[in-house]
Amino acid sequence: IFIYILLVGCESPLVCEDCYLEIDAPDLQMDENGWYHMEFLNSYTQTFSTLEARTGITGYYQKVKWVSNQEILISNHWTNLVNGSSYTDDEGKAYTVLSAWEIFIGDTVRVYAGYTDNCGINHIDSLGVIIDE
């Protein structure tokens, strides 16, 4: 049985043969250098934008983990600027929300996403968002 599992382990119907990971910010403008720009809304405490991950996985749900290189201290707790995880939908897309506070105006936030497919292959992608005033 063990040898059979090794031979057909990645031929399961739950395995995506064309797994990949590409993330983007569909509601933000990208400049000529590949950086996204998010305009901070001055009359608000925070400004939000949705980020999207495309995985190529259909037919089952895949957990995608998210993290940014920036955090903010809220009530003595360091909080990341993106939600930590999400799951793909039927089209193989997962979403998270990037949240920026005023102190990040002028900074570039790097967001990373990743998942491990059913064959044990890690897929990682990243993007940069410049917080503009």
JSON list of C-alpha atoms in Angstrom, two decimals:
[
{"chain": "A", "resi": 1, "resn": "ILE", "atom": "CA", "xyz": [0.00, 0.00, 0.00]},
{"chain": "A", "resi": 2, "resn": "PHE", "atom": "CA", "xyz": [2.83, 2.41, 0.86]},
{"chain": "A", "resi": 3, "resn": "ILE", "atom": "CA", "xyz": [4.48, 1.93, -2.56]},
{"chain": "A", "resi": 4, "resn": "TYR", "atom": "CA", "xyz": [1.11, 2.46, -4.26]},
{"chain": "A", "resi": 5, "resn": "ILE", "atom": "CA", "xyz": [0.66, 5.78, -2.41]},
{"chain": "A", "resi": 6, "resn": "LEU", "atom": "CA", "xyz": [4.12, 6.90, -3.50]},
{"chain": "A", "resi": 7, "resn": "LEU", "atom": "CA", "xyz": [3.45, 6.00, -7.13]},
{"chain": "A", "resi": 8, "resn": "VAL", "atom": "CA", "xyz": [0.04, 7.66, -7.45]},
{"chain": "A", "resi": 9, "resn": "GLY", "atom": "CA", "xyz": [0.23, 10.27, -4.66]},
{"chain": "A", "resi": 10, "resn": "CYS", "atom": "CA", "xyz": [0.14, 13.22, -7.07]},
{"chain": "A", "resi": 11, "resn": "GLU", "atom": "CA", "xyz": [-2.39, 11.65, -9.39]},
{"chain": "A", "resi": 12, "resn": "SER", "atom": "CA", "xyz": [-5.22, 12.12, -6.92]},
{"chain": "A", "resi": 13, "resn": "PRO", "atom": "CA", "xyz": [-8.25, 14.03, -8.26]},
{"chain": "A", "resi": 14, "resn": "LEU", "atom": "CA", "xyz": [-7.56, 16.59, -5.52]},
{"chain": "A", "resi": 15, "resn": "VAL", "atom": "CA", "xyz": [-4.18, 17.54, -7.00]},
{"chain": "A", "resi": 16, "resn": "CYS", "atom": "CA", "xyz": [-3.87, 20.46, -9.34]},
{"chain": "A", "resi": 17, "resn": "GLU", "atom": "CA", "xyz": [-1.53, 19.57, -12.18]},
{"chain": "A", "resi": 18, "resn": "ASP", "atom": "CA", "xyz": [-1.05, 23.23, -13.04]},
{"chain": "A", "resi": 19, "resn": "CYS", "atom": "CA", "xyz": [-0.65, 24.74, -9.58]},
{"chain": "A", "resi": 20, "resn": "TYR", "atom": "CA", "xyz": [0.84, 28.21, -9.41]},
{"chain": "A", "resi": 21, "resn": "LEU", "atom": "CA", "xyz": [0.47, 31.38, -7.38]},
{"chain": "A", "resi": 22, "resn": "GLU", "atom": "CA", "xyz": [0.09, 34.91, -8.71]},
{"chain": "A", "resi": 23, "resn": "ILE", "atom": "CA", "xyz": [-1.08, 37.73, -6.48]},
{"chain": "A", "resi": 24, "resn": "ASP", "atom": "CA", "xyz": [-2.18, 41.20, -7.47]},
{"chain": "A", "resi": 25, "resn": "ALA", "atom": "CA", "xyz": [-4.15, 44.22, -6.31]},
{"chain": "A", "resi": 26, "resn": "PRO", "atom": "CA", "xyz": [-6.95, 44.53, -8.88]},
{"chain": "A", "resi": 27, "resn": "ASP", "atom": "CA", "xyz": [-8.30, 47.81, -7.45]},
{"chain": "A", "resi": 28, "resn": "LEU", "atom": "CA", "xyz": [-4.93, 49.60, -7.38]},
{"chain": "A", "resi": 29, "resn": "GLN", "atom": "CA", "xyz": [-2.89, 51.19, -10.15]},
{"chain": "A", "resi": 30, "resn": "MET", "atom": "CA", "xyz": [0.49, 49.70, -10.99]},
{"chain": "A", "resi": 31, "resn": "ASP", "atom": "CA", "xyz": [3.32, 52.00, -12.05]},
{"chain": "A", "resi": 32, "resn": "GLU", "atom": "CA", "xyz": [5.93, 51.33, -14.75]},
{"chain": "A", "resi": 33, "resn": "ASN", "atom": "CA", "xyz": [8.24, 49.73, -12.16]},
{"chain": "A", "resi": 34, "resn": "GLY", "atom": "CA", "xyz": [5.67, 47.14, -11.05]},
{"chain": "A", "resi": 35, "resn": "TRP", "atom": "CA", "xyz": [4.69, 48.84, -7.77]},
{"chain": "A", "resi": 36, "resn": "TYR", "atom": "CA", "xyz": [1.05, 49.26, -6.82]},
{"chain": "A", "resi": 37, "resn": "HIS", "atom": "CA", "xyz": [-0.12, 52.60, -5.38]},
{"chain": "A", "resi": 38, "resn": "MET", "atom": "CA", "xyz": [-2.79, 53.00, -2.72]},
{"chain": "A", "resi": 39, "resn": "GLU", "atom": "CA", "xyz": [-3.99, 56.51, -1.98]},
{"chain": "A", "resi": 40, "resn": "PHE", "atom": "CA", "xyz": [-4.58, 57.03, 1.73]},
{"chain": "A", "resi": 41, "resn": "LEU", "atom": "CA", "xyz": [-7.99, 58.57, 2.40]},
{"chain": "A", "resi": 42, "resn": "ASN", "atom": "CA", "xyz": [-7.15, 61.41, 4.81]},
{"chain": "A", "resi": 43, "resn": "SER", "atom": "CA", "xyz": [-10.59, 61.65, 6.38]},
{"chain": "A", "resi": 44, "resn": "TYR", "atom": "CA", "xyz": [-10.44, 58.00, 7.52]},
{"chain": "A", "resi": 45, "resn": "THR", "atom": "CA", "xyz": [-8.51, 56.14, 10.21]},
{"chain": "A", "resi": 46, "resn": "GLN", "atom": "CA", "xyz": [-7.58, 53.37, 7.77]},
{"chain": "A", "resi": 47, "resn": "THR", "atom": "CA", "xyz": [-7.63, 52.80, 4.03]},
{"chain": "A", "resi": 48, "resn": "PHE", "atom": "CA", "xyz": [-8.36, 49.33, 2.65]},
{"chain": "A", "resi": 49, "resn": "SER", "atom": "CA", "xyz": [-7.78, 47.45, -0.58]},
{"chain": "A", "resi": 50, "resn": "THR", "atom": "CA", "xyz": [-8.53, 43.87, -1.61]},
{"chain": "A", "resi": 51, "resn": "LEU", "atom": "CA", "xyz": [-5.70, 41.65, -2.79]},
{"chain": "A", "resi": 52, "resn": "GLU", "atom": "CA", "xyz": [-6.25, 38.58, -4.95]},
{"chain": "A", "resi": 53, "resn": "ALA", "atom": "CA", "xyz": [-4.34, 35.30, -5.30]},
{"chain": "A", "resi": 54, "resn": "ARG", "atom": "CA", "xyz": [-4.83, 33.03, -8.30]},
{"chain": "A", "resi": 55, "resn": "THR", "atom": "CA", "xyz": [-3.73, 29.42, -7.78]},
{"chain": "A", "resi": 56, "resn": "GLY", "atom": "CA", "xyz": [-4.97, 27.32, -10.70]},
{"chain": "A", "resi": 57, "resn": "ILE", "atom": "CA", "xyz": [-6.68, 25.03, -8.17]},
{"chain": "A", "resi": 58, "resn": "THR", "atom": "CA", "xyz": [-10.29, 24.16, -8.90]},
{"chain": "A", "resi": 59, "resn": "GLY", "atom": "CA", "xyz": [-12.57, 21.51, -7.47]},
{"chain": "A", "resi": 60, "resn": "TYR", "atom": "CA", "xyz": [-11.46, 21.84, -3.86]},
{"chain": "A", "resi": 61, "resn": "TYR", "atom": "CA", "xyz": [-10.47, 24.54, -1.40]},
{"chain": "A", "resi": 62, "resn": "GLN", "atom": "CA", "xyz": [-6.87, 25.49, -0.72]},
{"chain": "A", "resi": 63, "resn": "LYS", "atom": "CA", "xyz": [-5.72, 27.55, 2.27]},
{"chain": "A", "resi": 64, "resn": "VAL", "atom": "CA", "xyz": [-3.52, 30.52, 1.32]},
{"chain": "A", "resi": 65, "resn": "LYS", "atom": "CA", "xyz": [-1.43, 32.26, 3.98]},
{"chain": "A", "resi": 66, "resn": "TRP", "atom": "CA", "xyz": [-0.73, 36.02, 3.82]},
{"chain": "A", "resi": 67, "resn": "VAL", "atom": "CA", "xyz": [1.74, 38.28, 5.64]},
{"chain": "A", "resi": 68, "resn": "SER", "atom": "CA", "xyz": [3.16, 41.77, 5.19]},
{"chain": "A", "resi": 69, "resn": "ASN", "atom": "CA", "xyz": [6.50, 43.24, 6.16]},
{"chain": "A", "resi": 70, "resn": "GLN", "atom": "CA", "xyz": [4.77, 45.94, 8.23]},
{"chain": "A", "resi": 71, "resn": "GLU", "atom": "CA", "xyz": [2.83, 45.78, 11.48]},
{"chain": "A", "resi": 72, "resn": "ILE", "atom": "CA", "xyz": [1.09, 48.30, 13.71]},
{"chain": "A", "resi": 73, "resn": "LEU", "atom": "CA", "xyz": [0.80, 48.26, 17.49]},
{"chain": "A", "resi": 74, "resn": "ILE", "atom": "CA", "xyz": [-2.87, 48.18, 18.51]},
{"chain": "A", "resi": 75, "resn": "SER", "atom": "CA", "xyz": [-3.78, 47.77, 22.19]},
{"chain": "A", "resi": 76, "resn": "ASN", "atom": "CA", "xyz": [-0.30, 46.39, 22.98]},
{"chain": "A", "resi": 77, "resn": "HIS", "atom": "CA", "xyz": [-0.64, 43.78, 20.21]},
{"chain": "A", "resi": 78, "resn": "TRP", "atom": "CA", "xyz": [1.36, 43.87, 16.97]},
{"chain": "A", "resi": 79, "resn": "THR", "atom": "CA", "xyz": [-1.10, 43.54, 14.09]},
{"chain": "A", "resi": 80, "resn": "ASN", "atom": "CA", "xyz": [-0.14, 42.64, 10.53]},
{"chain": "A", "resi": 81, "resn": "LEU", "atom": "CA", "xyz": [-1.51, 44.83, 7.73]},
{"chain": "A", "resi": 82, "resn": "VAL", "atom": "CA", "xyz": [-3.16, 41.86, 5.95]},
{"chain": "A", "resi": 83, "resn": "ASN", "atom": "CA", "xyz": [-5.50, 39.14, 7.14]},
{"chain": "A", "resi": 84, "resn": "GLY", "atom": "CA", "xyz": [-3.43, 36.04, 7.86]},
{"chain": "A", "resi": 85, "resn": "SER", "atom": "CA", "xyz": [-5.20, 33.44, 5.75]},
{"chain": "A", "resi": 86, "resn": "SER", "atom": "CA", "xyz": [-8.01, 32.78, 3.31]},
{"chain": "A", "resi": 87, "resn": "TYR", "atom": "CA", "xyz": [-9.32, 29.92, 1.18]},
{"chain": "A", "resi": 88, "resn": "THR", "atom": "CA", "xyz": [-9.68, 29.62, -2.57]},
{"chain": "A", "resi": 89, "resn": "ASP", "atom": "CA", "xyz": [-13.09, 29.67, -4.18]},
{"chain": "A", "resi": 90, "resn": "ASP", "atom": "CA", "xyz": [-14.36, 27.44, -7.02]},
{"chain": "A", "resi": 91, "resn": "GLU", "atom": "CA", "xyz": [-12.26, 29.41, -9.51]},
{"chain": "A", "resi": 92, "resn": "GLY", "atom": "CA", "xyz": [-9.04, 28.93, -7.53]},
{"chain": "A", "resi": 93, "resn": "LYS", "atom": "CA", "xyz": [-8.94, 32.52, -6.24]},
{"chain": "A", "resi": 94, "resn": "ALA", "atom": "CA", "xyz": [-8.31, 33.62, -2.66]},
{"chain": "A", "resi": 95, "resn": "TYR", "atom": "CA", "xyz": [-8.63, 37.13, -1.26]},
{"chain": "A", "resi": 96, "resn": "THR", "atom": "CA", "xyz": [-7.36, 39.19, 1.63]},
{"chain": "A", "resi": 97, "resn": "VAL", "atom": "CA", "xyz": [-7.58, 42.82, 2.69]},
{"chain": "A", "resi": 98, "resn": "LEU", "atom": "CA", "xyz": [-4.63, 45.19, 3.01]},
{"chain": "A", "resi": 99, "resn": "SER", "atom": "CA", "xyz": [-5.19, 47.88, 5.63]},
{"chain": "A", "resi": 100, "resn": "ALA", "atom": "CA", "xyz": [-3.00, 50.98, 5.89]},
{"chain": "A", "resi": 101, "resn": "TRP", "atom": "CA", "xyz": [-2.90, 53.61, 8.63]},
{"chain": "A", "resi": 102, "resn": "GLU", "atom": "CA", "xyz": [-1.69, 57.21, 8.29]},
{"chain": "A", "resi": 103, "resn": "ILE", "atom": "CA", "xyz": [1.75, 56.37, 9.74]},
{"chain": "A", "resi": 104, "resn": "PHE", "atom": "CA", "xyz": [2.44, 54.26, 6.62]},
{"chain": "A", "resi": 105, "resn": "ILE", "atom": "CA", "xyz": [2.08, 57.16, 4.15]},
{"chain": "A", "resi": 106, "resn": "GLY", "atom": "CA", "xyz": [5.24, 57.20, 2.07]},
{"chain": "A", "resi": 107, "resn": "ASP", "atom": "CA", "xyz": [6.14, 53.61, 2.96]},
{"chain": "A", "resi": 108, "resn": "THR", "atom": "CA", "xyz": [6.17, 50.58, 0.70]},
{"chain": "A", "resi": 109, "resn": "VAL", "atom": "CA", "xyz": [4.34, 47.59, 2.13]},
{"chain": "A", "resi": 110, "resn": "ARG", "atom": "CA", "xyz": [5.53, 44.24, 0.84]},
{"chain": "A", "resi": 111, "resn": "VAL", "atom": "CA", "xyz": [2.84, 41.52, 0.93]},
{"chain": "A", "resi": 112, "resn": "TYR", "atom": "CA", "xyz": [3.65, 37.83, 0.64]},
{"chain": "A", "resi": 113, "resn": "ALA", "atom": "CA", "xyz": [1.28, 34.94, -0.03]},
{"chain": "A", "resi": 114, "resn": "GLY", "atom": "CA", "xyz": [1.92, 31.24, -0.14]},
{"chain": "A", "resi": 115, "resn": "TYR", "atom": "CA", "xyz": [0.51, 27.74, 0.03]},
{"chain": "A", "resi": 116, "resn": "THR", "atom": "CA", "xyz": [1.71, 24.16, -0.21]},
{"chain": "A", "resi": 117, "resn": "ASP", "atom": "CA", "xyz": [-0.06, 22.01, -2.80]},
{"chain": "A", "resi": 118, "resn": "ASN", "atom": "CA", "xyz": [-1.00, 18.35, -2.36]},
{"chain": "A", "resi": 119, "resn": "CYS", "atom": "CA", "xyz": [2.35, 17.26, -3.82]},
{"chain": "A", "resi": 120, "resn": "GLY", "atom": "CA", "xyz": [4.23, 19.17, -1.12]},
{"chain": "A", "resi": 121, "resn": "ILE", "atom": "CA", "xyz": [5.38, 21.95, -3.45]},
{"chain": "A", "resi": 122, "resn": "ASN", "atom": "CA", "xyz": [5.50, 25.44, -1.90]},
{"chain": "A", "resi": 123, "resn": "HIS", "atom": "CA", "xyz": [4.12, 28.28, -4.01]},
{"chain": "A", "resi": 124, "resn": "ILE", "atom": "CA", "xyz": [5.08, 31.84, -2.96]},
{"chain": "A", "resi": 125, "resn": "ASP", "atom": "CA", "xyz": [4.51, 35.24, -4.54]},
{"chain": "A", "resi": 126, "resn": "SER", "atom": "CA", "xyz": [4.75, 38.85, -3.38]},
{"chain": "A", "resi": 127, "resn": "LEU", "atom": "CA", "xyz": [3.87, 42.38, -4.38]},
{"chain": "A", "resi": 128, "resn": "GLY", "atom": "CA", "xyz": [4.69, 45.88, -3.22]},
{"chain": "A", "resi": 129, "resn": "VAL", "atom": "CA", "xyz": [2.19, 48.63, -2.42]},
{"chain": "A", "resi": 130, "resn": "ILE", "atom": "CA", "xyz": [3.30, 52.23, -1.98]},
{"chain": "A", "resi": 131, "resn": "ILE", "atom": "CA", "xyz": [1.03, 54.16, 0.36]},
{"chain": "A", "resi": 132, "resn": "ASP", "atom": "CA", "xyz": [0.52, 57.60, -1.18]},
{"chain": "A", "resi": 133, "resn": "GLU", "atom": "CA", "xyz": [-0.95, 60.70, 0.43]}
]
